[in-house]
mmCIF file with all atom_site columns, C-alpha atoms in Angstrom:
data_model
loop_
_atom_site.group_PDB
_atom_site.id
_atom_site.type_symbol
_atom_site.label_atom_id
_atom_site.label_alt_id
_atom_site.label_comp_id
_atom_site.label_asym_id
_atom_site.label_entity_id
_atom_site.label_seq_id
_atom_site.pdbx_PDB_ins_code
_atom_site.Cartn_x
_atom_site.Cartn_y
_atom_site.Cartn_z
_atom_site.occupancy
_atom_site.B_iso_or_equiv
_atom_site.pdbx_formal_charge
_atom_site.auth_seq_id
_atom_site.auth_comp_id
_atom_site.auth_asym_id
_atom_site.auth_atom_id
_atom_site.pdbx_PDB_model_num
ATOM 1   C CA . MET A 1 1   ? 0.087   -0.126  0.117  1.00 0.00 ? 1   MET A CA 1
ATOM 2   C CA . LEU A 1 2   ? 2.913   2.405   1.091  1.00 0.00 ? 2   LEU A CA 1
ATOM 3   C CA . LYS A 1 3   ? 6.472   1.893   -0.081 1.00 0.00 ? 3   LYS A CA 1
ATOM 4   C CA . LEU A 1 4   ? 9.488   3.972   0.306  1.00 0.00 ? 4   LEU A CA 1
ATOM 5   C CA . GLU A 1 5   ? 12.253  3.042   -1.906 1.00 0.00 ? 5   GLU A CA 1
ATOM 6   C CA . ASP A 1 6   ? 15.844  4.265   -1.198 1.00 0.00 ? 6   ASP A CA 1
ATOM 7   C CA . LEU A 1 7   ? 14.937  7.261   0.911  1.00 0.00 ? 7   LEU A CA 1
ATOM 8   C CA . ASN A 1 8   ? 17.505  9.807   1.496  1.00 0.00 ? 8   ASN A CA 1
ATOM 9   C CA . VAL A 1 9   ? 16.923  12.735  3.577  1.00 0.00 ? 9   VAL A CA 1
ATOM 10  C CA . TYR A 1 10  ? 19.161  15.630  4.882  1.00 0.00 ? 10  TYR A CA 1
ATOM 11  C CA . TYR A 1 11  ? 18.987  18.307  7.471  1.00 0.00 ? 11  TYR A CA 1
ATOM 12  C CA . GLY A 1 12  ? 21.464  20.461  6.564  1.00 0.00 ? 12  GLY A CA 1
ATOM 13  C CA . GLY A 1 13  ? 24.569  18.321  6.284  1.00 0.00 ? 13  GLY A CA 1
ATOM 14  C CA . ILE A 1 14  ? 23.409  15.585  8.435  1.00 0.00 ? 14  ILE A CA 1
ATOM 15  C CA . HIS A 1 15  ? 22.265  12.688  6.456  1.00 0.00 ? 15  HIS A CA 1
ATOM 16  C CA . ALA A 1 16  ? 19.312  11.926  8.395  1.00 0.00 ? 16  ALA A CA 1
ATOM 17  C CA . LEU A 1 17  ? 17.862  8.828   6.752  1.00 0.00 ? 17  LEU A CA 1
ATOM 18  C CA . LYS A 1 18  ? 20.365  6.836   4.828  1.00 0.00 ? 18  LYS A CA 1
ATOM 19  C CA . GLY A 1 19  ? 18.370  4.880   1.738  1.00 0.00 ? 19  GLY A CA 1
ATOM 20  C CA . ILE A 1 20  ? 15.630  3.352   3.508  1.00 0.00 ? 20  ILE A CA 1
ATOM 21  C CA . ASP A 1 21  ? 13.358  0.894   1.833  1.00 0.00 ? 21  ASP A CA 1
ATOM 22  C CA . MET A 1 22  ? 10.020  0.046   3.249  1.00 0.00 ? 22  MET A CA 1
ATOM 23  C CA . GLU A 1 23  ? 6.573   -1.384  2.866  1.00 0.00 ? 23  GLU A CA 1
ATOM 24  C CA . VAL A 1 24  ? 3.536   -1.145  4.971  1.00 0.00 ? 24  VAL A CA 1
ATOM 25  C CA . GLU A 1 25  ? 0.906   -3.625  3.809  1.00 0.00 ? 25  GLU A CA 1
ATOM 26  C CA . GLU A 1 26  ? -2.805  -2.682  3.992  1.00 0.00 ? 26  GLU A CA 1
ATOM 27  C CA . ASN A 1 27  ? -4.562  -3.262  7.104  1.00 0.00 ? 27  ASN A CA 1
ATOM 28  C CA . LYS A 1 28  ? -1.771  -3.784  8.929  1.00 0.00 ? 28  LYS A CA 1
ATOM 29  C CA . ILE A 1 29  ? -0.208  -1.925  12.190 1.00 0.00 ? 29  ILE A CA 1
ATOM 30  C CA . VAL A 1 30  ? 3.737   -1.355  11.412 1.00 0.00 ? 30  VAL A CA 1
ATOM 31  C CA . THR A 1 31  ? 5.880   0.231   14.020 1.00 0.00 ? 31  THR A CA 1
ATOM 32  C CA . LEU A 1 32  ? 9.311   1.766   13.654 1.00 0.00 ? 32  LEU A CA 1
ATOM 33  C CA . VAL A 1 33  ? 11.560  0.914   16.488 1.00 0.00 ? 33  VAL A CA 1
ATOM 34  C CA . GLY A 1 34  ? 14.557  2.708   17.706 1.00 0.00 ? 34  GLY A CA 1
ATOM 35  C CA . ALA A 1 35  ? 16.857  5.119   19.747 1.00 0.00 ? 35  ALA A CA 1
ATOM 36  C CA . ASN A 1 36  ? 15.917  8.717   19.975 1.00 0.00 ? 36  ASN A CA 1
ATOM 37  C CA . GLY A 1 37  ? 17.635  10.576  16.878 1.00 0.00 ? 37  GLY A CA 1
ATOM 38  C CA . ALA A 1 38  ? 17.295  7.140   14.626 1.00 0.00 ? 38  ALA A CA 1
ATOM 39  C CA . GLY A 1 39  ? 15.268  8.847   11.950 1.00 0.00 ? 39  GLY A CA 1
ATOM 40  C CA . LYS A 1 40  ? 11.615  7.721   13.130 1.00 0.00 ? 40  LYS A CA 1
ATOM 41  C CA . SER A 1 41  ? 10.201  11.081  13.133 1.00 0.00 ? 41  SER A CA 1
ATOM 42  C CA . THR A 1 42  ? 11.940  12.055  10.230 1.00 0.00 ? 42  THR A CA 1
ATOM 43  C CA . THR A 1 43  ? 10.468  8.951   8.076  1.00 0.00 ? 43  THR A CA 1
ATOM 44  C CA . LEU A 1 44  ? 6.983   9.803   9.179  1.00 0.00 ? 44  LEU A CA 1
ATOM 45  C CA . ARG A 1 45  ? 7.447   13.639  8.219  1.00 0.00 ? 45  ARG A CA 1
ATOM 46  C CA . THR A 1 46  ? 9.025   12.945  4.863  1.00 0.00 ? 46  THR A CA 1
ATOM 47  C CA . ILE A 1 47  ? 5.767   10.635  4.156  1.00 0.00 ? 47  ILE A CA 1
ATOM 48  C CA . SER A 1 48  ? 3.697   13.631  5.006  1.00 0.00 ? 48  SER A CA 1
ATOM 49  C CA . SER A 1 49  ? 5.857   15.667  2.923  1.00 0.00 ? 49  SER A CA 1
ATOM 50  C CA . LEU A 1 50  ? 6.462   18.109  5.616  1.00 0.00 ? 50  LEU A CA 1
ATOM 51  C CA . VAL A 1 51  ? 10.488  17.314  4.733  1.00 0.00 ? 51  VAL A CA 1
ATOM 52  C CA . LYS A 1 52  ? 11.528  16.661  1.252  1.00 0.00 ? 52  LYS A CA 1
ATOM 53  C CA . PRO A 1 53  ? 13.955  13.572  0.690  1.00 0.00 ? 53  PRO A CA 1
ATOM 54  C CA . LYS A 1 54  ? 17.184  14.539  -1.479 1.00 0.00 ? 54  LYS A CA 1
ATOM 55  C CA . SER A 1 55  ? 16.697  11.218  -3.416 1.00 0.00 ? 55  SER A CA 1
ATOM 56  C CA . GLY A 1 56  ? 14.504  8.174   -3.347 1.00 0.00 ? 56  GLY A CA 1
ATOM 57  C CA . LYS A 1 57  ? 10.736  7.329   -4.115 1.00 0.00 ? 57  LYS A CA 1
ATOM 58  C CA . ILE A 1 58  ? 7.503   7.254   -1.773 1.00 0.00 ? 58  ILE A CA 1
ATOM 59  C CA . THR A 1 59  ? 4.520   5.461   -3.699 1.00 0.00 ? 59  THR A CA 1
ATOM 60  C CA . PHE A 1 60  ? 1.124   5.072   -2.188 1.00 0.00 ? 60  PHE A CA 1
ATOM 61  C CA . ASN A 1 61  ? -1.529  2.422   -3.803 1.00 0.00 ? 61  ASN A CA 1
ATOM 62  C CA . GLY A 1 62  ? 0.790   2.467   -6.961 1.00 0.00 ? 62  GLY A CA 1
ATOM 63  C CA . GLU A 1 63  ? 1.090   6.446   -7.310 1.00 0.00 ? 63  GLU A CA 1
ATOM 64  C CA . ASP A 1 64  ? 4.336   8.583   -6.735 1.00 0.00 ? 64  ASP A CA 1
ATOM 65  C CA . ILE A 1 65  ? 3.687   10.968  -3.966 1.00 0.00 ? 65  ILE A CA 1
ATOM 66  C CA . THR A 1 66  ? 7.378   11.909  -3.370 1.00 0.00 ? 66  THR A CA 1
ATOM 67  C CA . ASN A 1 67  ? 6.823   15.376  -4.230 1.00 0.00 ? 67  ASN A CA 1
ATOM 68  C CA . LEU A 1 68  ? 3.145   15.846  -3.650 1.00 0.00 ? 68  LEU A CA 1
ATOM 69  C CA . LYS A 1 69  ? 2.213   19.030  -0.917 1.00 0.00 ? 69  LYS A CA 1
ATOM 70  C CA . THR A 1 70  ? 1.412   17.957  2.267  1.00 0.00 ? 70  THR A CA 1
ATOM 71  C CA . THR A 1 71  ? -2.497  18.859  1.563  1.00 0.00 ? 71  THR A CA 1
ATOM 72  C CA . GLU A 1 72  ? -2.398  16.229  -1.372 1.00 0.00 ? 72  GLU A CA 1
ATOM 73  C CA . VAL A 1 73  ? -1.082  13.718  0.635  1.00 0.00 ? 73  VAL A CA 1
ATOM 74  C CA . VAL A 1 74  ? -3.718  14.175  3.469  1.00 0.00 ? 74  VAL A CA 1
ATOM 75  C CA . LYS A 1 75  ? -6.433  14.127  0.404  1.00 0.00 ? 75  LYS A CA 1
ATOM 76  C CA . ARG A 1 76  ? -4.906  10.760  -0.623 1.00 0.00 ? 76  ARG A CA 1
ATOM 77  C CA . GLY A 1 77  ? -5.419  9.139   2.501  1.00 0.00 ? 77  GLY A CA 1
ATOM 78  C CA . ILE A 1 78  ? -2.429  9.387   4.870  1.00 0.00 ? 78  ILE A CA 1
ATOM 79  C CA . THR A 1 79  ? -2.858  11.577  7.933  1.00 0.00 ? 79  THR A CA 1
ATOM 80  C CA . LEU A 1 80  ? -0.229  12.002  10.932 1.00 0.00 ? 80  LEU A CA 1
ATOM 81  C CA . VAL A 1 81  ? -0.817  12.317  14.610 1.00 0.00 ? 81  VAL A CA 1
ATOM 82  C CA . PRO A 1 82  ? 2.215   14.480  15.504 1.00 0.00 ? 82  PRO A CA 1
ATOM 83  C CA . GLU A 1 83  ? 4.584   14.159  18.497 1.00 0.00 ? 83  GLU A CA 1
ATOM 84  C CA . GLY A 1 84  ? 3.136   16.152  21.646 1.00 0.00 ? 84  GLY A CA 1
ATOM 85  C CA . ARG A 1 85  ? -0.222  16.102  20.324 1.00 0.00 ? 85  ARG A CA 1
ATOM 86  C CA . ARG A 1 86  ? -0.486  20.030  18.775 1.00 0.00 ? 86  ARG A CA 1
ATOM 87  C CA . VAL A 1 87  ? -4.349  20.340  19.601 1.00 0.00 ? 87  VAL A CA 1
ATOM 88  C CA . PHE A 1 88  ? -5.527  23.774  18.865 1.00 0.00 ? 88  PHE A CA 1
ATOM 89  C CA . ALA A 1 89  ? -5.424  25.073  22.823 1.00 0.00 ? 89  ALA A CA 1
ATOM 90  C CA . ASN A 1 90  ? -7.763  27.789  22.158 1.00 0.00 ? 90  ASN A CA 1
ATOM 91  C CA . LEU A 1 91  ? -10.614 26.025  20.522 1.00 0.00 ? 91  LEU A CA 1
ATOM 92  C CA . SER A 1 92  ? -13.167 24.078  21.703 1.00 0.00 ? 92  SER A CA 1
ATOM 93  C CA . VAL A 1 93  ? -13.058 19.815  21.328 1.00 0.00 ? 93  VAL A CA 1
ATOM 94  C CA . LEU A 1 94  ? -15.738 20.178  18.845 1.00 0.00 ? 94  LEU A CA 1
ATOM 95  C CA . GLU A 1 95  ? -13.850 22.435  16.692 1.00 0.00 ? 95  GLU A CA 1
ATOM 96  C CA . ASN A 1 96  ? -10.542 20.770  16.860 1.00 0.00 ? 96  ASN A CA 1
ATOM 97  C CA . LEU A 1 97  ? -12.443 17.718  15.138 1.00 0.00 ? 97  LEU A CA 1
ATOM 98  C CA . LYS A 1 98  ? -14.103 19.768  12.799 1.00 0.00 ? 98  LYS A CA 1
ATOM 99  C CA . LEU A 1 99  ? -10.842 21.051  11.711 1.00 0.00 ? 99  LEU A CA 1
ATOM 100 C CA . GLY A 1 100 ? -9.759  18.098  11.020 1.00 0.00 ? 100 GLY A CA 1
ATOM 101 C CA . ALA A 1 101 ? -12.174 17.544  8.441  1.00 0.00 ? 101 ALA A CA 1
ATOM 102 C CA . PHE A 1 102 ? -10.986 20.931  6.547  1.00 0.00 ? 102 PHE A CA 1
ATOM 103 C CA . LEU A 1 103 ? -10.656 19.247  3.413  1.00 0.00 ? 103 LEU A CA 1
ATOM 104 C CA . ARG A 1 104 ? -14.021 17.791  3.207  1.00 0.00 ? 104 ARG A CA 1
ATOM 105 C CA . ASN A 1 105 ? -17.410 19.070  2.604  1.00 0.00 ? 105 ASN A CA 1
ATOM 106 C CA . ASP A 1 106 ? -19.859 16.456  3.347  1.00 0.00 ? 106 ASP A CA 1
ATOM 107 C CA . LYS A 1 107 ? -21.666 17.994  6.356  1.00 0.00 ? 107 LYS A CA 1
ATOM 108 C CA . SER A 1 108 ? -23.842 14.912  7.173  1.00 0.00 ? 108 SER A CA 1
ATOM 109 C CA . GLU A 1 109 ? -20.821 12.656  6.893  1.00 0.00 ? 109 GLU A CA 1
ATOM 110 C CA . ILE A 1 110 ? -18.801 14.792  9.125  1.00 0.00 ? 110 ILE A CA 1
ATOM 111 C CA . GLU A 1 111 ? -21.561 14.725  11.750 1.00 0.00 ? 111 GLU A CA 1
ATOM 112 C CA . LYS A 1 112 ? -21.506 10.985  11.639 1.00 0.00 ? 112 LYS A CA 1
ATOM 113 C CA . ASP A 1 113 ? -17.909 10.744  11.854 1.00 0.00 ? 113 ASP A CA 1
ATOM 114 C CA . ILE A 1 114 ? -18.028 13.209  14.851 1.00 0.00 ? 114 ILE A CA 1
ATOM 115 C CA . LYS A 1 115 ? -20.451 10.531  16.605 1.00 0.00 ? 115 LYS A CA 1
ATOM 116 C CA . TYR A 1 116 ? -18.081 7.869   15.687 1.00 0.00 ? 116 TYR A CA 1
ATOM 117 C CA . ILE A 1 117 ? -15.244 9.634   17.342 1.00 0.00 ? 117 ILE A CA 1
ATOM 118 C CA . TYR A 1 118 ? -17.378 10.158  20.449 1.00 0.00 ? 118 TYR A CA 1
ATOM 119 C CA . SER A 1 119 ? -17.855 6.441   20.539 1.00 0.00 ? 119 SER A CA 1
ATOM 120 C CA . LEU A 1 120 ? -14.443 5.885   20.414 1.00 0.00 ? 120 LEU A CA 1
ATOM 121 C CA . PHE A 1 121 ? -13.910 8.607   22.941 1.00 0.00 ? 121 PHE A CA 1
ATOM 122 C CA . PRO A 1 122 ? -16.939 9.042   25.422 1.00 0.00 ? 122 PRO A CA 1
ATOM 123 C CA . ARG A 1 123 ? -14.500 11.319  27.479 1.00 0.00 ? 123 ARG A CA 1
ATOM 124 C CA . LEU A 1 124 ? -14.304 13.862  24.585 1.00 0.00 ? 124 LEU A CA 1
ATOM 125 C CA . GLU A 1 125 ? -18.025 14.208  24.127 1.00 0.00 ? 125 GLU A CA 1
ATOM 126 C CA . GLU A 1 126 ? -18.264 14.895  27.799 1.00 0.00 ? 126 GLU A CA 1
ATOM 127 C CA . ARG A 1 127 ? -15.570 17.869  27.045 1.00 0.00 ? 127 ARG A CA 1
ATOM 128 C CA . THR A 1 128 ? -17.390 18.762  23.878 1.00 0.00 ? 128 THR A CA 1
ATOM 129 C CA . GLU A 1 129 ? -17.457 22.425  24.725 1.00 0.00 ? 129 GLU A CA 1
ATOM 130 C CA . GLN A 1 130 ? -14.169 22.530  26.495 1.00 0.00 ? 130 GLN A CA 1
ATOM 131 C CA . MET A 1 131 ? -10.987 24.412  25.382 1.00 0.00 ? 131 MET A CA 1
ATOM 132 C CA . SER A 1 132 ? -8.395  21.877  24.022 1.00 0.00 ? 132 SER A CA 1
ATOM 133 C CA . GLY A 1 133 ? -6.060  23.455  26.419 1.00 0.00 ? 133 GLY A CA 1
ATOM 134 C CA . THR A 1 134 ? -7.476  22.773  29.649 1.00 0.00 ? 134 THR A CA 1
ATOM 135 C CA . LEU A 1 135 ? -7.813  19.222  28.561 1.00 0.00 ? 135 LEU A CA 1
ATOM 136 C CA . SER A 1 136 ? -5.262  16.415  30.468 1.00 0.00 ? 136 SER A CA 1
ATOM 137 C CA . GLY A 1 137 ? -2.639  14.835  28.281 1.00 0.00 ? 137 GLY A CA 1
ATOM 138 C CA . GLY A 1 138 ? -4.224  11.796  27.766 1.00 0.00 ? 138 GLY A CA 1
ATOM 139 C CA . GLU A 1 139 ? -7.501  13.612  26.548 1.00 0.00 ? 139 GLU A CA 1
ATOM 140 C CA . GLN A 1 140 ? -5.285  16.014  24.337 1.00 0.00 ? 140 GLN A CA 1
ATOM 141 C CA . GLN A 1 141 ? -3.678  12.844  22.902 1.00 0.00 ? 141 GLN A CA 1
ATOM 142 C CA . MET A 1 142 ? -7.453  11.220  22.551 1.00 0.00 ? 142 MET A CA 1
ATOM 143 C CA . LEU A 1 143 ? -8.183  14.672  20.616 1.00 0.00 ? 143 LEU A CA 1
ATOM 144 C CA . ALA A 1 144 ? -5.276  14.393  18.419 1.00 0.00 ? 144 ALA A CA 1
ATOM 145 C CA . ILE A 1 145 ? -6.175  10.937  17.110 1.00 0.00 ? 145 ILE A CA 1
ATOM 146 C CA . GLY A 1 146 ? -9.645  11.869  16.797 1.00 0.00 ? 146 GLY A CA 1
ATOM 147 C CA . ARG A 1 147 ? -8.982  15.102  14.788 1.00 0.00 ? 147 ARG A CA 1
ATOM 148 C CA . ALA A 1 148 ? -6.762  12.870  12.714 1.00 0.00 ? 148 ALA A CA 1
ATOM 149 C CA . LEU A 1 149 ? -9.528  10.402  12.056 1.00 0.00 ? 149 LEU A CA 1
ATOM 150 C CA . MET A 1 150 ? -11.969 13.134  10.735 1.00 0.00 ? 150 MET A CA 1
ATOM 151 C CA . SER A 1 151 ? -9.752  13.046  7.437  1.00 0.00 ? 151 SER A CA 1
ATOM 152 C CA . ARG A 1 152 ? -10.926 9.992   6.841  1.00 0.00 ? 152 ARG A CA 1
ATOM 153 C CA . PRO A 1 153 ? -7.780  8.376   6.470  1.00 0.00 ? 153 PRO A CA 1
ATOM 154 C CA . LYS A 1 154 ? -6.306  5.315   4.862  1.00 0.00 ? 154 LYS A CA 1
ATOM 155 C CA . VAL A 1 155 ? -3.368  5.205   7.059  1.00 0.00 ? 155 VAL A CA 1
ATOM 156 C CA . LEU A 1 156 ? -2.996  6.857   10.056 1.00 0.00 ? 156 LEU A CA 1
ATOM 157 C CA . MET A 1 157 ? 0.644   7.628   11.343 1.00 0.00 ? 157 MET A CA 1
ATOM 158 C CA . MET A 1 158 ? 1.238   8.302   14.650 1.00 0.00 ? 158 MET A CA 1
ATOM 159 C CA . ASP A 1 159 ? 4.303   9.831   16.519 1.00 0.00 ? 159 ASP A CA 1
ATOM 160 C CA . GLU A 1 160 ? 4.824   8.728   20.141 1.00 0.00 ? 160 GLU A CA 1
ATOM 161 C CA . PRO A 1 161 ? 0.953   8.530   20.894 1.00 0.00 ? 161 PRO A CA 1
ATOM 162 C CA . SER A 1 162 ? 1.807   7.224   24.750 1.00 0.00 ? 162 SER A CA 1
ATOM 163 C CA . LEU A 1 163 ? 4.467   9.706   25.314 1.00 0.00 ? 163 LEU A CA 1
ATOM 164 C CA . GLY A 1 164 ? 4.144   11.363  29.105 1.00 0.00 ? 164 GLY A CA 1
ATOM 165 C CA . LEU A 1 165 ? 0.861   9.589   29.612 1.00 0.00 ? 165 LEU A CA 1
ATOM 166 C CA . ALA A 1 166 ? -0.081  7.847   32.940 1.00 0.00 ? 166 ALA A CA 1
ATOM 167 C CA . PRO A 1 167 ? 0.318   3.768   32.286 1.00 0.00 ? 167 PRO A CA 1
ATOM 168 C CA . LEU A 1 168 ? -3.595  3.215   32.187 1.00 0.00 ? 168 LEU A CA 1
ATOM 169 C CA . ILE A 1 169 ? -4.041  5.870   29.578 1.00 0.00 ? 169 ILE A CA 1
ATOM 170 C CA . VAL A 1 170 ? -1.240  4.396   27.647 1.00 0.00 ? 170 VAL A CA 1
ATOM 171 C CA . LYS A 1 171 ? -3.192  1.106   27.891 1.00 0.00 ? 171 LYS A CA 1
ATOM 172 C CA . ASP A 1 172 ? -6.274  2.661   26.483 1.00 0.00 ? 172 ASP A CA 1
ATOM 173 C CA . VAL A 1 173 ? -4.357  4.280   23.608 1.00 0.00 ? 173 VAL A CA 1
ATOM 174 C CA . PHE A 1 174 ? -2.947  0.887   22.409 1.00 0.00 ? 174 PHE A CA 1
ATOM 175 C CA . ASN A 1 175 ? -6.655  -0.920  22.838 1.00 0.00 ? 175 ASN A CA 1
ATOM 176 C CA . ILE A 1 176 ? -7.721  2.451   20.829 1.00 0.00 ? 176 ILE A CA 1
ATOM 177 C CA . ILE A 1 177 ? -4.959  1.682   17.921 1.00 0.00 ? 177 ILE A CA 1
ATOM 178 C CA . LYS A 1 178 ? -6.134  -1.745  17.495 1.00 0.00 ? 178 LYS A CA 1
ATOM 179 C CA . GLU A 1 179 ? -9.929  -0.827  17.255 1.00 0.00 ? 179 GLU A CA 1
ATOM 180 C CA . ILE A 1 180 ? -9.045  1.890   14.817 1.00 0.00 ? 180 ILE A CA 1
ATOM 181 C CA . ASN A 1 181 ? -6.868  -0.916  12.932 1.00 0.00 ? 181 ASN A CA 1
ATOM 182 C CA . LYS A 1 182 ? -10.087 -3.434  12.989 1.00 0.00 ? 182 LYS A CA 1
ATOM 183 C CA . GLU A 1 183 ? -12.298 -0.660  11.125 1.00 0.00 ? 183 GLU A CA 1
ATOM 184 C CA . GLY A 1 184 ? -9.615  -1.117  8.395  1.00 0.00 ? 184 GLY A CA 1
ATOM 185 C CA . ILE A 1 185 ? -7.385  1.719   8.864  1.00 0.00 ? 185 ILE A CA 1
ATOM 186 C CA . THR A 1 186 ? -3.567  1.136   8.427  1.00 0.00 ? 186 THR A CA 1
ATOM 187 C CA . VAL A 1 187 ? -1.593  2.434   11.265 1.00 0.00 ? 187 VAL A CA 1
ATOM 188 C CA . LEU A 1 188 ? 2.250   3.429   10.821 1.00 0.00 ? 188 LEU A CA 1
ATOM 189 C CA . LEU A 1 189 ? 3.565   3.518   14.675 1.00 0.00 ? 189 LEU A CA 1
ATOM 190 C CA . ILE A 1 190 ? 6.362   5.367   16.150 1.00 0.00 ? 190 ILE A CA 1
ATOM 191 C CA . GLU A 1 191 ? 6.582   4.552   20.037 1.00 0.00 ? 191 GLU A CA 1
ATOM 192 C CA . GLN A 1 192 ? 9.438   4.757   22.662 1.00 0.00 ? 192 GLN A CA 1
ATOM 193 C CA . ASN A 1 193 ? 7.295   1.891   24.389 1.00 0.00 ? 193 ASN A CA 1
ATOM 194 C CA . ALA A 1 194 ? 8.946   -0.493  22.067 1.00 0.00 ? 194 ALA A CA 1
ATOM 195 C CA . GLN A 1 195 ? 7.579   -3.586  23.789 1.00 0.00 ? 195 GLN A CA 1
ATOM 196 C CA . ALA A 1 196 ? 3.930   -2.330  23.743 1.00 0.00 ? 196 ALA A CA 1
ATOM 197 C CA . ALA A 1 197 ? 4.282   -1.586  20.177 1.00 0.00 ? 197 ALA A CA 1
ATOM 198 C CA . LEU A 1 198 ? 5.597   -4.648  19.312 1.00 0.00 ? 198 LEU A CA 1
ATOM 199 C CA . LYS A 1 199 ? 3.138   -6.657  20.673 1.00 0.00 ? 199 LYS A CA 1
ATOM 200 C CA . ILE A 1 200 ? 0.569   -5.077  18.580 1.00 0.00 ? 200 ILE A CA 1
ATOM 201 C CA . ALA A 1 201 ? 2.640   -4.834  15.515 1.00 0.00 ? 201 ALA A CA 1
ATOM 202 C CA . ASP A 1 202 ? 2.049   -7.140  12.640 1.00 0.00 ? 202 ASP A CA 1
ATOM 203 C CA . TYR A 1 203 ? 5.271   -5.886  11.165 1.00 0.00 ? 203 TYR A CA 1
ATOM 204 C CA . ALA A 1 204 ? 8.341   -3.847  12.652 1.00 0.00 ? 204 ALA A CA 1
ATOM 205 C CA . TYR A 1 205 ? 11.307  -1.948  11.521 1.00 0.00 ? 205 TYR A CA 1
ATOM 206 C CA . VAL A 1 206 ? 14.182  -1.025  13.657 1.00 0.00 ? 206 VAL A CA 1
ATOM 207 C CA . LEU A 1 207 ? 16.366  2.060   12.938 1.00 0.00 ? 207 LEU A CA 1
ATOM 208 C CA . GLU A 1 208 ? 19.881  2.696   14.004 1.00 0.00 ? 208 GLU A CA 1
ATOM 209 C CA . THR A 1 209 ? 21.186  6.302   13.069 1.00 0.00 ? 209 THR A CA 1
ATOM 210 C CA . GLY A 1 210 ? 18.956  6.584   10.084 1.00 0.00 ? 210 GLY A CA 1
ATOM 211 C CA . LYS A 1 211 ? 19.380  2.913   8.360  1.00 0.00 ? 211 LYS A CA 1
ATOM 212 C CA . ILE A 1 212 ? 16.725  0.152   8.862  1.00 0.00 ? 212 ILE A CA 1
ATOM 213 C CA . VAL A 1 213 ? 19.320  -2.696  10.963 1.00 0.00 ? 213 VAL A CA 1
ATOM 214 C CA . LEU A 1 214 ? 16.343  -5.548  11.042 1.00 0.00 ? 214 LEU A CA 1
ATOM 215 C CA . GLU A 1 215 ? 12.753  -6.135  10.430 1.00 0.00 ? 215 GLU A CA 1
ATOM 216 C CA . GLY A 1 216 ? 10.215  -8.742  10.704 1.00 0.00 ? 216 GLY A CA 1
ATOM 217 C CA . PRO A 1 217 ? 6.753   -9.635  12.081 1.00 0.00 ? 217 PRO A CA 1
ATOM 218 C CA . GLY A 1 218 ? 6.203   -7.764  15.733 1.00 0.00 ? 218 GLY A CA 1
ATOM 219 C CA . LYS A 1 219 ? 6.193   -10.709 18.011 1.00 0.00 ? 219 LYS A CA 1
ATOM 220 C CA . GLU A 1 220 ? 9.464   -12.082 16.173 1.00 0.00 ? 220 GLU A CA 1
ATOM 221 C CA . LEU A 1 221 ? 11.259  -8.958  16.767 1.00 0.00 ? 221 LEU A CA 1
ATOM 222 C CA . ALA A 1 222 ? 9.641   -8.686  20.516 1.00 0.00 ? 222 ALA A CA 1
ATOM 223 C CA . SER A 1 223 ? 11.525  -12.115 21.180 1.00 0.00 ? 223 SER A CA 1
ATOM 224 C CA . ASN A 1 224 ? 14.858  -11.366 19.325 1.00 0.00 ? 224 ASN A CA 1
ATOM 225 C CA . ASP A 1 225 ? 17.726  -10.997 21.913 1.00 0.00 ? 225 ASP A CA 1
ATOM 226 C CA . GLU A 1 226 ? 19.175  -8.016  20.292 1.00 0.00 ? 226 GLU A CA 1
ATOM 227 C CA . VAL A 1 227 ? 16.288  -6.221  20.310 1.00 0.00 ? 227 VAL A CA 1
ATOM 228 C CA . ARG A 1 228 ? 15.542  -7.094  23.704 1.00 0.00 ? 228 ARG A CA 1
ATOM 229 C CA . LYS A 1 229 ? 18.754  -5.745  24.893 1.00 0.00 ? 229 LYS A CA 1
ATOM 230 C CA . SER A 1 230 ? 18.919  -2.507  23.004 1.00 0.00 ? 230 SER A CA 1
ATOM 231 C CA . TYR A 1 231 ? 15.105  -1.285  22.901 1.00 0.00 ? 231 TYR A CA 1
ATOM 232 C CA . LEU A 1 232 ? 13.155  -3.292  25.593 1.00 0.00 ? 232 LEU A CA 1
ATOM 233 C CA . GLY A 1 233 ? 15.717  -2.662  28.665 1.00 0.00 ? 233 GLY A CA 1
ATOM 234 C CA . GLU A 1 234 ? 16.223  -6.430  29.011 1.00 0.00 ? 234 GLU A CA 1
ATOM 235 C CA . ASN A 1 235 ? 19.487  -8.159  29.718 1.00 0.00 ? 235 ASN A CA 1
#
């Protein structure tokens, strides 16, 4: 569904992604695992067209999307939930959700989708008129996911969805990711909590300083000694 071929990205003189090859199959959960600075966020930002590659190719359902604008990438069905949630603090929960649908004009379907988001996240419905900046970290993360879903993505990319959240909320977020995937949305996930990510991932890639050094089914990588030592904090 989504394919990266020999992708090279530079930030000034820094070679951030070094010839990355990656595939994301339809209806799967794929996770990128690696230390900070390995190139995980850069990969998602490049797919979103927020960062332009120096060379290489990104295709989505057979179409070359490497040089499209970010709005065109969203139109095709790829949406990013950025790290740090980035909700519009001075807008209400409902206004944030409506902004997620800014490329759509099917009013009745938008209303239907808002109801669906509220069924996924009942807490957001309770706070529908509340300013987003006053929500807890967990609620803001739910809102960021809900807002991304309002664009009706085929691929939902998530950058560190559990960062800074209480363990109980983290569990909720991972259950929601599985739920979203069951609805037929492909998920590409970056997560510091490698153990939780590998547990739900169909397939995983391990990044080290801009290169893919390991790949395989999530459960397989979770039991790989090298991965357990380096990323799961096990001896």
